[in-house]
Amino acid sequence: YQQLTALFRVEERSTAYAIASVANVLITVAAMVLFVAVFNWGAVGLAVGNFTGTLTVYLVLVAYRSEQLGLEFDRTLFRKMQHFGMPLVPSALALWAINFIDREFIVWYKNLAEVGVYSVAIKVASILTFVMVAFRTAWPAFAYSIDDDREARRTYAFVLTYLMALSTWVAVGLGALAPWWVHLLAAKSYFRAEKGVALLAFAGVAYAGYTVLAIGSGRARRTQLNWVVTGAGAAVNVGLNFWLIPAYGMVGASISTAAAYVALFIGMTLYAQHVYPVHYQWRRVVTAVGAGVALTVAARATHLPLVPSFLLVLVYPLVLAALGFYLPAERRRLSRVFRAAVP
């Protein structure tokens, strides 16, 4: 199913991709309701329903692609695929470890209640991940579709800048307003989760940047050392978990996760720049992230009430303007948009 829907991404047919994805969800939900509520299959019904939705859409897509698909085997292509893809397997395992192993440390050093508090912080911070889903889905196909290397490098530079600025703004909204997000979504016993939201949100910012940078090694077909970068990030995470979780619990886990993703970002910057150099706009990236961190710290370190905290979130674009973030062409475009929006 993923392979066939990926063809829509390669063809840049976002509508067809969305139709297949929504159909999968609707059929899956209907099947789970049928097997659980009507047939009383319990947990097995959830699994069978989930499988049914994906299988149904997969079979439709196989029929739709029948003219393109055939029983062929190209050894040369297979070897190229293995050379490109196999190093990404340990890399994916390392990313999985960063995402989940901290819960095991919390259980070992603390208790399940602390895991529950940490899970609330993760869920609030994962709003950023949800916002980035559309980008992460479309980005690889778009990035690889640019044939001219000069145009690709220019595009990658601007995409990193804009993505870091946008994701940082979302992270400011989550971190600066963390107490109210947690109070809205969780019971009183979980209110401590607010202490981890900002750290996890900015960890998401670092990961968003990592996804852009990693395209460089993929475009150069030099993925052999990607696992070293992600492995180093996982090692940072595990090492800090040993050190911080016993003393600080879920806050220590949040710090470990943020540090791991920053390590990923730095490591992939060094590796990708070695195999596929791009003139990224580092001054603007640092300005965007630094301003966001400063506003979040200002809101939470001083324990500002809701309204002032919300105002700090709103002024983020203005702070960037004061710091000289925008290029002249961007300022002119924003000015035109503003004049058109204001009667």
XYZ file of C-alpha atoms in Angstrom:
343
model
C 0.000 0.000 0.000
C 2.775 2.450 0.894
C 4.670 1.651 -2.295
C 1.618 2.251 -4.461
C 0.600 5.478 -2.731
C 4.224 6.627 -2.989
C 3.755 6.580 -6.758
C 1.188 9.346 -6.368
C 3.775 11.334 -4.413
C 6.394 10.812 -7.122
C 3.872 11.944 -9.731
C 2.950 14.924 -7.483
C -0.711 13.904 -7.561
C -1.677 15.104 -4.113
C -5.428 14.757 -4.702
C -5.156 11.078 -5.641
C -2.881 10.483 -2.651
C -5.383 12.181 -0.343
C -8.300 10.169 -1.763
C -6.457 6.882 -1.192
C -5.471 7.905 2.353
C -8.973 9.073 3.321
C -10.531 5.954 1.812
C -8.155 3.823 3.849
C -9.155 5.624 7.051
C -12.908 5.445 6.361
C -12.887 1.760 5.427
C -10.662 0.965 8.418
C -12.965 2.761 10.859
C -16.073 1.104 9.401
C -14.439 -2.331 9.509
C -13.290 -1.891 13.116
C -16.776 -0.839 14.173
C -18.207 -3.873 12.386
C -15.778 -6.406 13.867
C -15.746 -4.931 17.382
C -19.303 -3.615 17.905
C -21.250 -6.109 15.786
C -19.168 -9.281 15.819
C -17.685 -8.651 19.310
C -14.162 -9.671 18.293
C -12.524 -7.297 20.784
C -8.864 -6.464 20.212
C -8.684 -8.966 17.336
C -11.424 -6.962 15.641
C -9.284 -3.825 15.832
C -6.377 -5.607 14.170
C -8.535 -7.242 11.490
C -10.371 -3.973 10.807
C -7.099 -2.105 10.415
C -5.799 -4.754 8.020
C -9.063 -4.778 6.054
C -8.987 -1.081 5.244
C -5.392 -1.099 4.001
C -5.863 -4.358 2.065
C -8.997 -3.080 0.328
C -7.372 0.141 -0.882
C -4.209 -1.772 -1.828
C -6.161 -4.151 -4.085
C -7.912 -1.216 -5.766
C -4.562 0.470 -6.381
C -3.073 -2.756 -7.772
C -5.935 -2.944 -10.262
C -5.497 0.753 -11.087
C -1.765 0.275 -11.716
C -2.100 -3.095 -13.488
C -0.696 -1.776 -16.764
C 2.411 -0.400 -15.070
C 3.118 -3.348 -12.768
C 4.597 -6.596 -14.015
C 6.556 -9.648 -12.922
C 10.003 -8.369 -13.765
C 13.311 -8.477 -11.906
C 16.203 -6.164 -12.690
C 19.329 -7.212 -10.789
C 21.159 -3.957 -11.507
C 18.265 -1.890 -10.199
C 17.917 -4.201 -7.208
C 21.574 -3.752 -6.270
C 21.214 0.032 -6.540
C 18.144 -0.089 -4.313
C 19.967 -2.184 -1.725
C 22.985 0.111 -1.806
C 20.740 3.118 -1.243
C 18.171 1.644 1.130
C 19.898 -0.854 3.415
C 21.898 1.783 5.357
C 18.578 3.457 6.162
C 17.369 0.403 8.126
C 19.697 0.864 11.137
C 19.090 4.589 10.795
C 15.348 4.010 11.183
C 15.990 1.791 14.207
C 18.052 4.538 15.817
C 15.255 7.057 15.251
C 12.797 4.589 16.756
C 15.052 4.259 19.812
C 15.150 8.040 20.284
C 11.355 8.186 20.098
C 10.512 5.364 22.501
C 13.371 4.176 24.685
C 13.062 7.025 27.174
C 9.761 5.539 28.409
C 11.597 2.387 29.434
C 14.133 4.445 31.365
C 11.356 6.313 33.155
C 9.643 3.040 34.093
C 12.948 1.635 35.344
C 14.055 4.661 37.351
C 10.667 6.123 38.304
C 7.239 4.569 37.738
C 4.344 4.277 35.307
C 2.727 7.410 36.720
C 5.738 9.433 35.583
C 5.423 7.844 32.134
C 1.806 9.036 32.058
C 2.848 12.615 32.798
C 5.555 12.421 30.148
C 3.064 11.045 27.620
C 0.860 14.108 28.084
C 3.833 16.380 27.338
C 4.573 14.322 24.222
C 0.986 14.543 23.026
C 0.887 18.312 23.380
C 4.244 18.712 21.627
C 3.162 16.290 18.891
C 0.814 18.996 17.592
C 3.938 20.248 15.815
C 4.447 16.789 14.301
C 0.846 16.837 13.073
C 1.390 20.230 11.458
C 4.519 18.917 9.721
C 2.898 15.710 8.382
C 1.857 17.285 5.081
C 5.351 18.675 4.529
C 7.107 15.393 5.369
C 4.790 13.568 2.980
C 5.340 15.885 0.033
C 8.939 16.961 0.602
C 10.989 13.937 -0.639
C 9.117 13.637 -3.943
C 9.356 17.389 -4.545
C 13.018 17.592 -3.512
C 14.117 14.750 -5.785
C 12.021 16.015 -8.705
C 14.259 19.082 -9.191
C 16.641 18.065 -11.967
C 18.994 21.039 -11.954
C 21.462 20.823 -9.061
C 21.884 24.587 -8.836
C 18.139 25.107 -8.537
C 17.897 22.210 -6.081
C 20.543 23.701 -3.790
C 18.838 27.111 -3.843
C 15.456 25.529 -3.110
C 16.791 23.404 -0.261
C 18.341 26.480 1.354
C 15.094 28.451 1.318
C 12.999 25.455 2.390
C 15.172 24.915 5.465
C 14.889 28.599 6.421
C 11.125 28.786 5.992
C 10.472 25.420 7.637
C 12.579 26.279 10.666
C 10.832 29.643 11.032
C 7.348 28.153 10.692
C 7.998 25.185 12.982
C 9.648 27.474 15.531
C 6.554 29.682 15.578
C 4.416 26.602 16.269
C 6.871 25.530 18.984
C 6.614 28.978 20.600
C 2.840 28.621 20.578
C 3.123 25.245 22.300
C 5.917 26.103 24.730
C 4.829 29.588 25.779
C 1.240 28.386 26.291
C 2.177 24.968 27.686
C 0.330 25.322 31.031
C -2.958 26.105 29.322
C -2.566 23.358 26.715
C -1.958 20.803 29.453
C -4.808 22.123 31.615
C -7.114 21.912 28.606
C -6.178 18.361 27.642
C -5.353 16.582 30.907
C -6.476 16.111 34.495
C -4.868 17.936 37.422
C -2.547 15.047 38.283
C -0.835 15.521 34.891
C -0.263 19.282 35.096
C 3.505 18.776 35.636
C 3.668 17.773 31.965
C 3.868 21.470 31.063
C 7.547 21.433 32.076
C 8.437 19.162 29.171
C 6.316 20.627 26.382
C 8.666 23.390 25.225
C 11.694 21.076 25.173
C 9.845 18.453 23.153
C 8.382 21.058 20.807
C 11.805 22.460 19.965
C 13.066 18.898 19.582
C 10.443 18.668 16.843
C 11.878 21.805 15.257
C 15.324 20.191 15.135
C 13.847 17.040 13.595
C 12.006 19.093 10.979
C 15.340 20.617 9.974
C 16.931 17.159 9.935
C 14.384 15.949 7.354
C 15.434 18.747 5.003
C 19.144 18.211 5.513
C 18.888 14.436 5.029
C 17.721 14.985 1.452
C 21.289 15.997 0.620
C 22.724 12.535 1.308
C 19.816 10.966 -0.534
C 20.242 13.152 -3.607
C 23.952 12.355 -3.662
C 23.094 8.637 -3.174
C 25.504 8.591 -0.253
C 23.297 7.194 2.497
C 25.934 4.760 3.770
C 26.758 6.834 6.862
C 23.256 8.027 7.734
C 23.160 5.351 10.412
C 26.254 6.863 12.024
C 24.461 10.204 12.389
C 21.258 8.708 13.779
C 23.236 6.248 15.890
C 25.137 9.138 17.460
C 21.824 10.847 18.219
C 20.505 7.657 19.834
C 23.711 7.330 21.867
C 23.315 10.906 23.127
C 19.731 10.114 24.081
C 20.583 6.913 25.948
C 23.578 8.440 27.724
C 21.614 11.449 28.927
C 18.711 9.215 29.970
C 21.045 7.344 32.318
C 22.210 10.637 33.767
C 19.115 12.850 33.859
C 16.062 10.647 34.381
C 17.015 9.373 37.860
C 17.316 12.953 39.090
C 14.726 14.826 37.033
C 12.222 12.226 35.792
C 10.175 13.256 32.773
C 11.914 16.618 32.559
C 15.213 14.767 32.221
C 13.706 12.648 29.451
C 12.555 15.818 27.673
C 16.057 17.287 27.882
C 17.542 14.035 26.558
C 15.147 13.975 23.615
C 15.823 17.613 22.715
C 19.585 17.065 22.918
C 19.328 13.940 20.742
C 17.479 15.763 17.985
C 19.883 18.687 18.106
C 22.699 16.133 17.737
C 20.845 14.662 14.744
C 20.531 18.104 13.182
C 24.214 18.942 13.688
C 25.415 15.510 12.574
C 23.351 15.510 9.398
C 24.469 19.068 8.649
C 28.111 17.965 8.738
C 27.543 14.787 6.717
C 25.139 16.200 4.129
C 27.325 19.256 3.563
C 30.233 16.903 2.920
C 28.447 14.802 0.275
C 26.121 17.484 -1.165
C 27.143 21.039 -0.215
C 24.328 23.588 0.017
C 24.649 27.264 0.967
C 22.049 27.191 3.716
C 21.039 30.524 5.216
C 22.469 29.810 8.646
C 22.197 33.363 9.968
C 18.479 33.389 9.262
C 17.998 29.882 10.679
C 19.786 30.798 13.907
C 17.824 34.048 14.117
C 14.489 32.256 13.683
C 15.193 29.539 16.246
C 16.987 31.827 18.696
C 14.138 34.334 18.717
C 11.642 31.528 19.329
C 13.621 30.096 22.210
C 14.018 33.556 23.759
C 10.272 34.286 23.575
C 9.399 30.906 25.071
C 11.865 31.357 27.923
C 10.556 34.874 28.524
C 7.012 33.557 28.836
C 7.664 30.552 31.044
C 10.669 31.646 33.134
C 8.685 34.658 34.335
C 5.421 32.678 34.646
C 3.491 35.177 32.546
C -0.311 34.920 32.534
C -2.196 33.702 29.479
C -2.734 37.011 27.660
C 0.894 38.248 27.782
C 2.116 34.775 26.822
C -0.256 34.708 23.877
C 0.930 38.156 22.794
C 4.529 36.911 22.806
C 3.465 34.162 20.429
C 1.756 36.650 18.129
C 4.727 39.039 17.955
C 7.174 36.346 16.801
C 7.068 37.499 13.129
C 7.571 41.117 14.256
C 10.563 40.112 16.367
C 12.049 38.443 13.293
C 11.545 41.670 11.360
C 13.303 43.667 14.086
C 16.223 41.218 13.944
C 16.599 41.598 10.168
C 15.359 38.123 9.309
C 13.402 39.029 6.173
C 15.023 39.641 2.810
C 14.029 42.807 0.900
C 11.889 40.815 -1.554
C 10.140 39.097 1.346
C 9.456 42.402 3.074
C 7.910 43.807 -0.114
C 5.753 40.715 -0.558
C 4.589 40.787 3.064
C 3.833 44.486 2.762
C 1.625 43.838 -0.271
C -0.188 41.038 1.551
C -0.722 43.238 4.591
C -2.084 46.151 2.512
C -4.433 43.795 0.683
C -5.704 42.319 3.959
C -6.287 45.664 5.679
C -9.178 47.660 4.174
